[in-house]
C-alpha positions as CSV (number, residue, x, y, z in Angstrom):
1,X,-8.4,-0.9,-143.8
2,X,-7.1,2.5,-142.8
3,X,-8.9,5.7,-142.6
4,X,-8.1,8.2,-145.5
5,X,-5.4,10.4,-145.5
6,X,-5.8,13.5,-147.6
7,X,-3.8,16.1,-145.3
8,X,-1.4,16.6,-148.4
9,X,-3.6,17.1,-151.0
10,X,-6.2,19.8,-149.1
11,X,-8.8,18.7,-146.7
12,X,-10.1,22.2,-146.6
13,X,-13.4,22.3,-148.7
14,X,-11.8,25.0,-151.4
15,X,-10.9,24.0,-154.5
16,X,-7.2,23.2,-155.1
17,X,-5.4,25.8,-157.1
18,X,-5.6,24.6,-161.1
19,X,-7.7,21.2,-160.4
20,X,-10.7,21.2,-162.8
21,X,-14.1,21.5,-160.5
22,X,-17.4,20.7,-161.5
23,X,-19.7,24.1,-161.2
24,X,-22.9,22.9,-162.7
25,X,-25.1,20.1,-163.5
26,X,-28.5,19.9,-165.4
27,X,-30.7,17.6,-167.3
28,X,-33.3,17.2,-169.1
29,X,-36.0,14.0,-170.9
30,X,-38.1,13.3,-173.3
31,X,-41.7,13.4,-172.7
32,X,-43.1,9.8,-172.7
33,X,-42.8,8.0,-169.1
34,X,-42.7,4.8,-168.8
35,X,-44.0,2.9,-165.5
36,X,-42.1,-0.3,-165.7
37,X,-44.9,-2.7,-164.3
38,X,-46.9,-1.9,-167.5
39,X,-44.2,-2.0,-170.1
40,X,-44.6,-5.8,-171.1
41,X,-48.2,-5.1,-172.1
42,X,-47.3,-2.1,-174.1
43,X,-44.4,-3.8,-175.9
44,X,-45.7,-6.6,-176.9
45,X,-48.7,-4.9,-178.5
46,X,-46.5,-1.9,-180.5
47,X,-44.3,-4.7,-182.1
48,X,-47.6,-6.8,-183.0
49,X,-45.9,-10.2,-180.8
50,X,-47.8,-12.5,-178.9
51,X,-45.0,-15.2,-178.3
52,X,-46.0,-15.9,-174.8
53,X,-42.3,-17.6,-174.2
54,X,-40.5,-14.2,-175.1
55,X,-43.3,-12.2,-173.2
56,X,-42.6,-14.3,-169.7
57,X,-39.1,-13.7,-170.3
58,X,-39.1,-10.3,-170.0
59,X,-41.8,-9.9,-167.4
60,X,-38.6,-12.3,-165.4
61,X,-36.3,-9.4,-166.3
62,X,-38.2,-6.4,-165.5
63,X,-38.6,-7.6,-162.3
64,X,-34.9,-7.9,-161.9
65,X,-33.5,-4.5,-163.1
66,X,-34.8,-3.0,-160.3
67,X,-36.1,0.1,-163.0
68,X,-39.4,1.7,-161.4
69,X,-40.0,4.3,-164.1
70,X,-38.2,5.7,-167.4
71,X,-38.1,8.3,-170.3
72,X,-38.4,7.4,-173.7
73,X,-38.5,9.1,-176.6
74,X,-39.9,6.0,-178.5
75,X,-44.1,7.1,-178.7
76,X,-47.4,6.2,-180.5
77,X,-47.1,9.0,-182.8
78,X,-43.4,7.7,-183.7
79,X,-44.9,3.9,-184.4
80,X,-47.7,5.7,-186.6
81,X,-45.4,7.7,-188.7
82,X,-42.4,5.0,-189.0
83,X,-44.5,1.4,-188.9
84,X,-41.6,-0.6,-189.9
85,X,-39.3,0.1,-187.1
86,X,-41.5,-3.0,-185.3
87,X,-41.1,-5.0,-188.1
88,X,-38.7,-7.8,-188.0
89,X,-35.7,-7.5,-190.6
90,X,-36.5,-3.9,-192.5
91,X,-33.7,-1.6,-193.6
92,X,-34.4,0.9,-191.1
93,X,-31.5,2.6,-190.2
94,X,-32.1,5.9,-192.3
95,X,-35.5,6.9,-190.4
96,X,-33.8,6.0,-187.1
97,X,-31.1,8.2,-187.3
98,X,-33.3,10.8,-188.7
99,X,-35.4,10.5,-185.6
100,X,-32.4,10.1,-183.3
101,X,-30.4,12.8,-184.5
102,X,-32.9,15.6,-184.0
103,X,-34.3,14.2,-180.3
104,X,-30.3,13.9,-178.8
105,X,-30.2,17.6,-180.2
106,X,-33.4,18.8,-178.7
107,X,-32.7,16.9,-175.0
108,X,-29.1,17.8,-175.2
109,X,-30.1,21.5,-175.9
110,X,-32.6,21.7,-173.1
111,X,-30.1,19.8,-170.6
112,X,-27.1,22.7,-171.3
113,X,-29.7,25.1,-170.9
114,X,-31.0,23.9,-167.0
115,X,-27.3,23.4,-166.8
116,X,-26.2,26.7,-167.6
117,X,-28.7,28.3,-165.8
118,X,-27.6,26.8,-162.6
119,X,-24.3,27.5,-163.2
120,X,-25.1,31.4,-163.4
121,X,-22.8,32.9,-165.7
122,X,-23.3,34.0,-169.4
123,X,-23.5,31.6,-172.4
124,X,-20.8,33.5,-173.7
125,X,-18.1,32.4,-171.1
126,X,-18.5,28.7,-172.6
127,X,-15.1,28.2,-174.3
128,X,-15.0,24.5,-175.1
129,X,-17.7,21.9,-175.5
130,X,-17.3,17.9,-175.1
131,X,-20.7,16.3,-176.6
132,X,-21.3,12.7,-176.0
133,X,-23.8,10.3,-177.6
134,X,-23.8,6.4,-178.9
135,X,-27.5,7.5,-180.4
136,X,-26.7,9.7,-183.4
137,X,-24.3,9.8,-186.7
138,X,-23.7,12.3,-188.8
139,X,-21.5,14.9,-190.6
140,X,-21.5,17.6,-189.4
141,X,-21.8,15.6,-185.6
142,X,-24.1,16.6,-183.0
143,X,-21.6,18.8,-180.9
144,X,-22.2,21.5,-183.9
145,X,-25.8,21.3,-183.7
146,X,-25.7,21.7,-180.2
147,X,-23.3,24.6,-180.6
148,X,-26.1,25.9,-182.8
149,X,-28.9,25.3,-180.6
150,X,-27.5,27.1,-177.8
151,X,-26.2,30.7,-179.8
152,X,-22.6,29.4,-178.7
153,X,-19.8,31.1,-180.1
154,X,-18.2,29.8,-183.4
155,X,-15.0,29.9,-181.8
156,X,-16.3,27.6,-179.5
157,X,-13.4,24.8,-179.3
158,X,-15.4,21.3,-179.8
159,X,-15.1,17.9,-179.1
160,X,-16.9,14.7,-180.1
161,X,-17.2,11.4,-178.4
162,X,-19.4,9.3,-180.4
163,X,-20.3,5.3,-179.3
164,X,-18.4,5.5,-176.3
165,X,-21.0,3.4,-174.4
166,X,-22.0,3.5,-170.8
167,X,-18.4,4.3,-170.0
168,X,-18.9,7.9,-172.1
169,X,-20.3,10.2,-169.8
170,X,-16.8,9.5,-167.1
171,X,-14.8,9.8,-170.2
172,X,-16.1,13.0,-170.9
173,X,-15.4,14.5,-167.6
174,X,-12.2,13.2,-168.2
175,X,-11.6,15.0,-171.3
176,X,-13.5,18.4,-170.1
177,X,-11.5,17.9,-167.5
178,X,-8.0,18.2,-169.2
179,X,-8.9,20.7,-170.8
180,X,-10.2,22.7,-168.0
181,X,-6.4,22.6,-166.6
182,X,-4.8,23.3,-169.7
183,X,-6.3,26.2,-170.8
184,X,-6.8,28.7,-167.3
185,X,-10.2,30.4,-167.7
186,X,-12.0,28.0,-169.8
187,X,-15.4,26.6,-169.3
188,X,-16.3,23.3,-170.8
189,X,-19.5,22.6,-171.0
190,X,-19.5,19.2,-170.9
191,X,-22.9,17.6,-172.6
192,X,-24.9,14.0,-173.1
193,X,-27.8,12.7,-175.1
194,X,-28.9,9.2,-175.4
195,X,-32.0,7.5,-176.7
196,X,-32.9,4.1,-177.7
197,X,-34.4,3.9,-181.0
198,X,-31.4,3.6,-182.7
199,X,-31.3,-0.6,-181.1
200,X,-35.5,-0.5,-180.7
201,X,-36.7,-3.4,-182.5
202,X,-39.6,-6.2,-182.2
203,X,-39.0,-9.2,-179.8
204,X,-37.1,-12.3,-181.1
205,X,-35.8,-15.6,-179.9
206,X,-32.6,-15.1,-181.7
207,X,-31.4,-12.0,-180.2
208,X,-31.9,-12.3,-176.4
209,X,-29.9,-9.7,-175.4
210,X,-32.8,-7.0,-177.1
211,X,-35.1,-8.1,-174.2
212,X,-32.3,-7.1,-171.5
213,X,-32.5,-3.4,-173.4
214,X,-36.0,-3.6,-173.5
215,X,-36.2,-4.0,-169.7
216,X,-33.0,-1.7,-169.1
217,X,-32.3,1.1,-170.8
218,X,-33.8,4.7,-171.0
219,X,-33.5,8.0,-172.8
220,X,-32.4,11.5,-171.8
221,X,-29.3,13.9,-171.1
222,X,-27.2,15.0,-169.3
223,X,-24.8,18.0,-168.8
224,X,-22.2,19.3,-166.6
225,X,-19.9,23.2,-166.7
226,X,-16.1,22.1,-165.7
227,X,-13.8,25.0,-165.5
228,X,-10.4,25.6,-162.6
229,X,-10.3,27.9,-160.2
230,X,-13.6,28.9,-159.8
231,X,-15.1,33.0,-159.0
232,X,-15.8,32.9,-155.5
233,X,-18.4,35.4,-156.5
234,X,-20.4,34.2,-159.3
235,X,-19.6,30.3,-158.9
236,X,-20.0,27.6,-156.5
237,X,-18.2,24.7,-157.1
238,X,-19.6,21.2,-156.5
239,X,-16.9,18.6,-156.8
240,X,-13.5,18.7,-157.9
241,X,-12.1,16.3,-160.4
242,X,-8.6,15.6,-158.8
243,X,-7.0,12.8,-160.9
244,X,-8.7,10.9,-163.6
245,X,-7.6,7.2,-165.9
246,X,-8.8,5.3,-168.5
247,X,-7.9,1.4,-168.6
248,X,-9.0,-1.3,-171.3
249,X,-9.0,-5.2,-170.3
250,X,-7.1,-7.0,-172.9
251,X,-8.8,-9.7,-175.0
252,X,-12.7,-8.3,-173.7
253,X,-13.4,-6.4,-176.4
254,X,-16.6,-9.1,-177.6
255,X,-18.0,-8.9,-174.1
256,X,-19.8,-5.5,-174.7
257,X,-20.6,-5.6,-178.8
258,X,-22.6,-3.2,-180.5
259,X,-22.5,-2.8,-184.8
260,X,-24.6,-0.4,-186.6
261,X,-26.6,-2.5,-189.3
262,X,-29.3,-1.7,-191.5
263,X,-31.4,-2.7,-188.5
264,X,-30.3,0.0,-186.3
265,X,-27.5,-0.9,-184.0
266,X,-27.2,-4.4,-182.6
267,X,-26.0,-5.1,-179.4
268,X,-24.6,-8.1,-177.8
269,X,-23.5,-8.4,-174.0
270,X,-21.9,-10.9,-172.4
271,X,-23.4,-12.7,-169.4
272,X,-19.7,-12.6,-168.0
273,X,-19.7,-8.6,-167.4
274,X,-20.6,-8.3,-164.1
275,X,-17.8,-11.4,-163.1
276,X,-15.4,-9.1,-165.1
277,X,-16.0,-6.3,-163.4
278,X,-16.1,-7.9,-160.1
279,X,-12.6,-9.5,-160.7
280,X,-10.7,-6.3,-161.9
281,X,-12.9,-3.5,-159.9
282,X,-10.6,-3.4,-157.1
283,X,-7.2,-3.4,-158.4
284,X,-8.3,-0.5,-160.5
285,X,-9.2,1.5,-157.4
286,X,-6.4,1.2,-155.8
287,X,-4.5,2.3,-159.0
288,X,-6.6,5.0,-159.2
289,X,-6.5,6.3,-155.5
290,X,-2.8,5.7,-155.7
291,X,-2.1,7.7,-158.9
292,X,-4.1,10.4,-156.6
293,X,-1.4,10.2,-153.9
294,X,-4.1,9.2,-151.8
295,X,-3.1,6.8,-148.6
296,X,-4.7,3.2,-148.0
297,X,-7.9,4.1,-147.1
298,X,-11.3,2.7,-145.6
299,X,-13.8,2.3,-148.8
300,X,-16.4,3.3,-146.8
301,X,-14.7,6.4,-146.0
302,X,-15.4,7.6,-149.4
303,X,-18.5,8.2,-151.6
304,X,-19.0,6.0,-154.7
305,X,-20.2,7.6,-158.0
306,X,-20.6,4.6,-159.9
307,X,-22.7,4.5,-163.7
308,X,-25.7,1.9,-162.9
309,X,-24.6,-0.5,-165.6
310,X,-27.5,-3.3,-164.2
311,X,-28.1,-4.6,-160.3
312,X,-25.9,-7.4,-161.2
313,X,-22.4,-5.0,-161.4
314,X,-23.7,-2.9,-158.7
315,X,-24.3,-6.0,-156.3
316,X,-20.7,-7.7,-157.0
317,X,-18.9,-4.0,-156.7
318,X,-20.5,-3.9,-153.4
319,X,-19.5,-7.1,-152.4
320,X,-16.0,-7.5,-153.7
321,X,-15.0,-3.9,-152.1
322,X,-17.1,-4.9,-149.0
323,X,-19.1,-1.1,-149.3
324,X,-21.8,-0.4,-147.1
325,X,-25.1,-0.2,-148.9
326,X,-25.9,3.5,-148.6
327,X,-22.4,4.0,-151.1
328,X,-24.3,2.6,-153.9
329,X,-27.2,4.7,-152.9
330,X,-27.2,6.8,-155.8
331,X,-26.3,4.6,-158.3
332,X,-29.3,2.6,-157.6
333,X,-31.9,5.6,-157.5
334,X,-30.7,6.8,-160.7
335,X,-31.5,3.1,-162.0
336,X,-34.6,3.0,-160.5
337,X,-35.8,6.3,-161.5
338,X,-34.3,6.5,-165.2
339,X,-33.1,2.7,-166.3
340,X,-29.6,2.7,-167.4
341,X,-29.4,5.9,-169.5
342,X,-25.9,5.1,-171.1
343,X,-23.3,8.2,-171.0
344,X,-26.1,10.0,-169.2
345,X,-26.2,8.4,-165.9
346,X,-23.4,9.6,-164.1
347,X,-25.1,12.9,-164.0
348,X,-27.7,11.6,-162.7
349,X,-25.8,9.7,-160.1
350,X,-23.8,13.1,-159.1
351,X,-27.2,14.9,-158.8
352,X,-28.7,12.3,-156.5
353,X,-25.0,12.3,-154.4
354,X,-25.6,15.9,-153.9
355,X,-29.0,15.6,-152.7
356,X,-28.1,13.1,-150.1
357,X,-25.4,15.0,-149.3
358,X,-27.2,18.0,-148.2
359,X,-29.8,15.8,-146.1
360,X,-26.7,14.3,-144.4
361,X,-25.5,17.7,-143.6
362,X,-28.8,19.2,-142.7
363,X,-28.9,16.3,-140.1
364,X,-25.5,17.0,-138.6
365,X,-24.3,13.5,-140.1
366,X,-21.4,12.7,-141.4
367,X,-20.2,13.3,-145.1
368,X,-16.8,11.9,-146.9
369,X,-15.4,14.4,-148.8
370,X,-13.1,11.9,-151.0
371,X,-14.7,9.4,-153.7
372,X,-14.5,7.6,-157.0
373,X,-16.8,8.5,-159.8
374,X,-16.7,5.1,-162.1
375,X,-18.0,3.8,-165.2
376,X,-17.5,0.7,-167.3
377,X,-18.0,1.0,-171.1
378,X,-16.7,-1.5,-173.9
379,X,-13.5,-2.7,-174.3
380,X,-14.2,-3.2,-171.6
381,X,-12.8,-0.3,-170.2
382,X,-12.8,1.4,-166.9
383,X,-13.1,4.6,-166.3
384,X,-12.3,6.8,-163.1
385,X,-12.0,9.7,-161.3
386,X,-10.8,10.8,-157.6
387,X,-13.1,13.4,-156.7
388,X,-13.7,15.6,-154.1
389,X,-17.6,17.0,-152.4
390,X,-16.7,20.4,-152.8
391,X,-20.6,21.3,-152.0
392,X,-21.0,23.4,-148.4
């Protein structure tokens, strides 16, 4: 393949006049670690199971995930206080969205706060705020909660993406993102929180897919300021978002499956996924980079934010668009240091890009200054961006 071409669009690294950058990032967890080579055990014994069948199974599939550690909110003291939430078959949903609603707040609160703080500039110059979570519901919906949290203004302009999936923290930067360019002097901050007791439930032979959650997911947030045309004095902008697109696959929309029952929310994912992916990945980059105006380029030219969905996506995407394995570098530290963490990850990912980044630079090697930030969510649907490392 060619080598990128990006003379037309600005090779300089300065932020192109009206393009939506990305001038902070912050996170933020709950407190309980988990090390992953001791979570069987500890399952098994909070949900009161001794099926050794279903234990063997998921000792299989921790092994696989390639997740080292991860942050739950999920804790003894939860257990003690709500016992039925490891009982098979209770209506449970009102004390998990009780307990969900306030801990997306509190993470989501802390994560804009680290965020903000990087960033450098007054609360008060937040304009618009895009709040993302498939972990809460409620009227009034978390984004005015976090509003409150935080002392933002009430002319704050909010939006709300709720059950977006893994695909919701691309989407968002998508959305802060247009609105970044459509309003000059905005700042979005752009906010995630996700946690898994809204699907936690005890081990069963009829729902396989909970032991793939079990082994998989993690909790925690995310956030990110988005604004144009950054202050060369007061802000320092990290990557710009250049052109972004949403596509759904027809006739997928049973391979990723979640309804919210009296359970808690039940998920379902197909074992096809990652063949899905694999099959349409490419021909939705090259829609994407051409949209950008981009020319045929060298994948390995760029650098590849892609949301950790599971080893099994990661592995075909690397495969299928023939990447080197330091481009999914990222990716998989963020999975092996916080399981997949939903909406959240692709902060995670950008964090982690930025660190390697630096070393790269502080070593006098080479860095690509074009990329893809990517997520898949259901519908299935792709989400993407053409970014550029603005970081020097």
């Amino acid at each position: 393949m060619g080598s990128i071409d990006a003379t037309e669009l600005g090779s300089e690294k300065k932020p192109n006049p009206g393009k939506a950058t990305i001038l902070a990032i912050g996170k933020a967890f709950p407190q309980q670690l988990v090390m992953q080579e001791y979570l069987v055990d500890g399952y098994f014994k909070t949900t009161n199971c001794d099926d050794p069948e279903l234990k063997q199974k998921l000792t299989r599939l921790c092994k696989t995930t390639t997740v080292k550690t991860r942050y739950v909110v999920m804790s003894e003291e939860i257990l003690t206080k709500y016992p039925e939430l490891a009982i098979e078959g209770g209506s449970t949903v009102k004390q998990r969205l009780d307990i969900c609603n306030d801990a997306v707040t509190e993470m989501a609160v802390e994560a804009s706060r680290a965020c903000i703080k990087n960033w450098g500039r007054s609360i008060s110059d937040i304009t618009h705020l895009v709040y993302v979570s498939s972990s809460e519901a409620r009227l009034p919906g978390g984004d005015l909660f976090l509003a409150k949290g935080l002392g933002l203004s009430p002319e704050t302009h909010r939006v709300l993406l709720y059950f977006v999936g893994c695909s919701g923290g691309v989407a968002g930067l998508r959305v802060a993102k247009d609105i970044a360019e459509n309003n000059p002097g905005s700042r979005v901050l752009l906010a995630t929180s996700e946690t898994t007791i809204i699907g936690f439930k005890p081990p069963s032979a009829d729902r396989p897919y909970d032991l793939v959650g079990v082994a998989l997911f993690g909790d925690g947030a995310g956030a990110m300021i988005i604004g144009s045309d950054p202050d060369p004095i007061q802000e320092k902008p990290l990557f710009e978002l250049h052109t972004a697109i949403q596509n759904f696959l027809p006739d997928t929309e049973k391979t990723i499956d979640g309804r919210l029952t009296e359970q808690g929310i039940n998920f379902t994912l197909s074992r096809e996924l990652p063949q899905i992916i694999e099959d349409n990945v490419e021909s939705f980059c090259k829609k994407l980079i051409g949209k950008a105006g981009l020319a045929y380029k060298d994948y390995n030219q760029m650098f590849w934010a892609v949301h950790p969905g599971g080893p099994a996506i990661l592995n075909r995407m690397e495969k299928r668009l023939n990447l080197s394995p330091e481009k999914l570098s990222p990716s998989r530290r963020a999975l092996m240091d916080y399981g997949n963490a939903s909406s959240n990850s692709i902060v995670y990912v950008l964090e982690y890009m930025l660190e390697e980044n630096r070393k790269a630079r502080n070593m006098n090697e080479g860095e690509n200054e074009w990329g893809l930030i990517l997520a898949f969510g259901p519908g299935v649907t792709f989400e993407g961006i053409v970014a550029r490392n603005l970081d020097v």
